[in-house]
Amino acid sequence: MIRQGVHNRWHPDIPPYATVKPGQVFKIECVDWTGAQIGNNDSSDDIKNVDLSRVHNLSGPIAVEGAEPGDCLVVDILDVTPFEKMPWGYTGIFELENGGGLFAREFNSKAAKAIWDFHGVYATSRHIPGVRFAGVSHPGLIGTAPSPELLDTWNKREGALISEFQDSVPPVAFPPEPKGAYVGQELDAKVLEKIYKEGARTIPGREHGGNCDSLIDFIGTDVILWGYRDGQYCSRSRETFANQLRLVRLGLSPSIPASSKAFIFAHKESAIIAFSYRSPLFTEGLPSTKLSRSITSSSSKGLVSTTVNGDGKQYSMDATVAYKQAALNCITYLMKLGYTREQAYILLSAAPVESHVGAVVDSPNACVTLALPVGIFEHDILPKPDGLKKLDFGQCAIRSDGVV
């Protein structure tokens, strides 16, 4: 049975499934990005065994009447709503050997997850007790179809990276893979074979948009994308329930099956000429539910030797290492409050956490900050003269074999 209007590869030969007029309001329904591989249960075996060759499940493509290559596509997001019959989402930690994450190698990551129940704009989880926060649902993935030339560029440069780091665990990139590839339309067998063989995986974001996971593109936001095909095909995937200015992405972001309303129009002037920009642009949408008071963890890569890998090595202006340090400091703090490392790991991927690059000018150490809002907790987490009070919050959903 063909799942109509769903595809999981980027390729110029995938025809539009639907067409809209510029300025026409339309509704898109998006399934879970894994194709419903993750369930609302108390085991993380589904995260452990998730088939990443089948992701992301994109709704579309949607063509825009009159749009041409070189136009820029402006998508105005009007609303994002979880399905009434499925008012829940999930956040998880990938296995080291299957997906990875920010600390995949440092923690030798094992699968874990938390189910989030939605109550209006608020989310709570039975797997991370004592936490309640408001989130802004937003598209986790939106992008335009590549031209043949752009697709070839992606495959060549990512293929070169894979060749350079062939034994990397987790992989540095994901090449085209016929296994798991899917196009929800009846096409000629030779066309499908070509798409499956050449189609770019949807896991990373690229020049056309894609998996950017940006909180900026929530309700009221204009997402400006560059068109590479006649009709400017646009596709969408799962919604994300989060409120972060910088998504920690330790593992999986908080994903929800949902529907959204939007309208699109195309600027006829070349995007490059009009904006002198080659990547997606976002205009600010409605105000976020930012919580004002927070505990901020600051770190520089010069401290990495004692907290991340212990090798004593000094890194030069590496903001990624500094970012890991800030996140690890926050995880350590949460563990002192009684949360397990897995719970803390997952919470930072879902909660309204803010992270900023503080400085990249003072050699050799970059500085990154990460702020954890105290208002999301039902108990006091601030430091006291007599120390922190450690409570028992149980554990999140882990593998059935008990390995964490």
CSV table of C-alpha atoms in Angstrom, one decimal, residues 210-390:
chain,number,residue,atom,x,y,z
A,210,GLY,CA,15.9,20.8,5.5
A,211,ASN,CA,16.5,19.5,9.0
A,212,CYS,CA,17.4,22.8,10.7
A,213,ASP,CA,15.4,22.2,13.9
A,214,SER,CA,15.3,25.9,14.5
A,215,LEU,CA,13.0,27.4,17.1
A,216,ILE,CA,13.0,30.6,15.1
A,217,ASP,CA,10.5,29.0,12.6
A,218,PHE,CA,7.5,28.8,14.9
A,219,ILE,CA,4.0,30.2,14.5
A,220,GLY,CA,4.0,33.6,12.8
A,221,THR,CA,7.4,33.1,11.2
A,222,ASP,CA,8.3,33.6,7.6
A,223,VAL,CA,10.6,30.9,6.4
A,224,ILE,CA,12.5,32.1,3.3
A,225,LEU,CA,13.9,29.3,1.1
A,226,TRP,CA,15.6,29.3,-2.2
A,227,GLY,CA,14.0,27.6,-5.2
A,228,TYR,CA,15.9,25.3,-7.5
A,229,ARG,CA,13.1,23.8,-9.6
A,230,ASP,CA,10.1,25.0,-11.6
A,231,GLY,CA,7.2,25.2,-9.3
A,232,GLN,CA,9.5,25.4,-6.3
A,233,TYR,CA,8.6,22.1,-4.6
A,234,CYS,CA,8.5,22.3,-0.9
A,235,SER,CA,8.3,19.4,1.6
A,236,ARG,CA,7.7,19.2,5.4
A,237,SER,CA,8.3,16.7,8.2
A,238,ARG,CA,7.5,16.3,11.8
A,239,GLU,CA,6.8,19.1,14.3
A,240,THR,CA,9.0,19.8,17.2
A,241,PHE,CA,7.8,20.8,20.6
A,242,ALA,CA,10.5,22.9,22.2
A,243,ASN,CA,11.5,26.3,23.3
A,244,GLN,CA,15.2,26.4,22.8
A,245,LEU,CA,17.3,29.1,21.2
A,246,ARG,CA,20.0,26.5,20.6
A,247,LEU,CA,18.7,23.0,20.5
A,248,VAL,CA,21.1,20.8,22.5
A,249,ARG,CA,20.3,17.7,20.4
A,250,LEU,CA,22.0,15.3,22.7
A,251,GLY,CA,19.9,12.7,20.9
A,252,LEU,CA,16.4,13.1,19.5
A,253,SER,CA,14.6,16.3,19.6
A,254,PRO,CA,11.0,16.3,21.0
A,255,SER,CA,9.0,15.1,18.0
A,256,ILE,CA,5.3,15.0,17.6
A,257,PRO,CA,2.9,14.0,14.7
A,258,ALA,CA,0.9,17.1,14.0
A,259,SER,CA,-0.8,19.3,11.4
A,260,SER,CA,0.0,22.9,10.5
A,261,LYS,CA,-1.4,25.7,8.4
A,262,ALA,CA,0.7,27.9,6.1
A,263,PHE,CA,0.7,29.9,2.9
A,264,ILE,CA,3.4,30.4,0.4
A,265,PHE,CA,4.4,33.1,-2.1
A,266,ALA,CA,7.4,33.5,-4.4
A,267,HIS,CA,9.6,36.5,-5.0
A,268,LYS,CA,10.3,36.7,-8.7
A,269,GLU,CA,13.5,38.5,-8.2
A,270,SER,CA,16.5,36.2,-7.8
A,271,ALA,CA,17.0,35.3,-4.2
A,272,ILE,CA,20.7,35.8,-4.5
A,273,ILE,CA,20.2,39.3,-5.9
A,274,ALA,CA,17.4,40.2,-3.5
A,275,PHE,CA,19.1,39.1,-0.3
A,276,SER,CA,22.7,38.3,-1.2
A,277,TYR,CA,22.2,35.1,0.9
A,278,ARG,CA,22.5,31.4,0.1
A,279,SER,CA,21.0,29.8,3.2
A,280,PRO,CA,17.5,29.8,4.7
A,281,LEU,CA,16.3,33.0,6.4
A,282,PHE,CA,13.8,33.3,9.2
A,283,THR,CA,11.8,36.4,10.3
A,284,GLU,CA,10.8,36.4,13.9
A,285,GLY,CA,7.4,35.0,14.8
A,286,LEU,CA,5.3,35.3,17.9
A,287,PRO,CA,7.0,35.8,21.2
A,288,SER,CA,8.4,32.7,22.8
A,289,THR,CA,7.5,31.4,26.3
A,290,LYS,CA,10.9,32.2,27.6
A,291,LEU,CA,11.4,31.9,31.3
A,292,SER,CA,13.4,34.8,32.8
A,293,ARG,CA,15.4,33.3,35.6
A,294,SER,CA,17.9,30.6,34.9
A,295,ILE,CA,21.1,28.9,36.0
A,296,THR,CA,23.8,29.5,33.5
A,297,SER,CA,26.7,27.1,32.9
A,298,SER,CA,29.7,28.6,31.2
A,299,SER,CA,32.7,26.8,29.9
A,300,SER,CA,35.7,27.0,27.6
A,301,LYS,CA,37.4,24.3,25.7
A,302,GLY,CA,40.5,24.7,27.9
A,303,LEU,CA,38.6,22.7,30.5
A,304,VAL,CA,37.7,19.8,28.3
A,305,SER,CA,40.6,17.7,29.5
A,306,THR,CA,39.0,17.2,32.9
A,307,THR,CA,35.4,16.9,31.9
A,308,VAL,CA,34.8,15.5,28.4
A,309,ASN,CA,37.6,13.1,27.3
A,310,GLY,CA,40.3,13.5,30.0
A,311,ASP,CA,43.2,13.4,27.6
A,312,GLY,CA,44.6,16.8,28.8
A,313,LYS,CA,44.7,18.2,25.2
A,314,GLN,CA,44.3,21.9,24.6
A,315,TYR,CA,42.0,22.7,21.7
A,316,SER,CA,42.3,25.9,19.6
A,317,MET,CA,39.1,28.0,19.4
A,318,ASP,CA,36.8,25.0,19.2
A,319,ALA,CA,33.3,26.1,20.1
A,320,THR,CA,31.9,22.6,19.8
A,321,VAL,CA,34.1,21.4,22.6
A,322,ALA,CA,33.2,24.4,24.7
A,323,TYR,CA,29.5,23.6,24.0
A,324,LYS,CA,30.0,20.1,25.1
A,325,GLN,CA,31.6,21.3,28.3
A,326,ALA,CA,28.7,23.7,29.1
A,327,ALA,CA,26.2,20.9,28.5
A,328,LEU,CA,28.1,18.4,30.6
A,329,ASN,CA,28.3,21.0,33.4
A,330,CYS,CA,24.5,21.3,33.3
A,331,ILE,CA,24.1,17.5,33.2
A,332,THR,CA,26.3,17.1,36.3
A,333,TYR,CA,24.3,19.7,38.1
A,334,LEU,CA,21.0,17.9,37.4
A,335,MET,CA,22.5,14.7,38.6
A,336,LYS,CA,23.3,16.3,41.9
A,337,LEU,CA,19.6,17.1,42.2
A,338,GLY,CA,18.8,13.4,41.8
A,339,TYR,CA,18.1,13.0,38.1
A,340,THR,CA,20.0,10.2,36.3
A,341,ARG,CA,22.4,11.1,33.5
A,342,GLU,CA,19.9,9.8,31.0
A,343,GLN,CA,17.1,11.9,32.3
A,344,ALA,CA,19.3,15.0,32.3
A,345,TYR,CA,20.6,14.2,28.8
A,346,ILE,CA,17.0,14.0,27.5
A,347,LEU,CA,15.7,17.0,29.4
A,348,LEU,CA,18.3,19.3,27.8
A,349,SER,CA,17.1,18.2,24.4
A,350,ALA,CA,13.5,19.2,25.2
A,351,ALA,CA,13.3,21.9,27.8
A,352,PRO,CA,13.5,25.7,27.1
A,353,VAL,CA,17.3,25.8,27.4
A,354,GLU,CA,19.3,28.7,25.9
A,355,SER,CA,22.8,28.4,24.7
A,356,HIS,CA,25.0,31.1,23.2
A,357,VAL,CA,28.5,31.5,22.0
A,358,GLY,CA,30.0,34.0,24.4
A,359,ALA,CA,33.4,34.5,22.8
A,360,VAL,CA,35.5,33.1,20.0
A,361,VAL,CA,38.2,35.8,20.0
A,362,ASP,CA,40.4,34.9,23.0
A,363,SER,CA,42.9,32.3,21.9
A,364,PRO,CA,43.0,29.5,22.6
A,365,ASN,CA,39.7,29.2,24.4
A,366,ALA,CA,36.2,29.7,23.0
A,367,CYS,CA,33.4,30.3,25.6
A,368,VAL,CA,29.9,29.0,25.4
A,369,THR,CA,27.0,29.5,27.9
A,370,LEU,CA,24.0,27.3,28.5
A,371,ALA,CA,21.1,28.5,30.6
A,372,LEU,CA,18.7,26.2,32.4
A,373,PRO,CA,15.4,27.9,33.5
A,374,VAL,CA,14.6,27.3,37.1
A,375,GLY,CA,10.9,27.9,36.5
A,376,ILE,CA,10.3,24.6,34.7
A,377,PHE,CA,10.9,22.6,37.9
A,378,GLU,CA,8.3,21.9,40.5
A,379,HIS,CA,10.9,22.0,43.3
A,380,ASP,CA,13.7,24.4,44.1
A,381,ILE,CA,16.9,23.7,42.2
A,382,LEU,CA,18.9,26.8,43.3
A,383,PRO,CA,22.1,26.3,45.3
A,384,LYS,CA,21.8,26.7,49.1
A,385,PRO,CA,24.5,27.3,51.7
A,386,ASP,CA,24.1,23.7,52.9
A,387,GLY,CA,24.3,22.3,49.4
A,388,LEU,CA,21.8,20.8,46.9
A,389,LYS,CA,18.9,18.6,48.1
A,390,LYS,CA,19.1,15.3,46.1
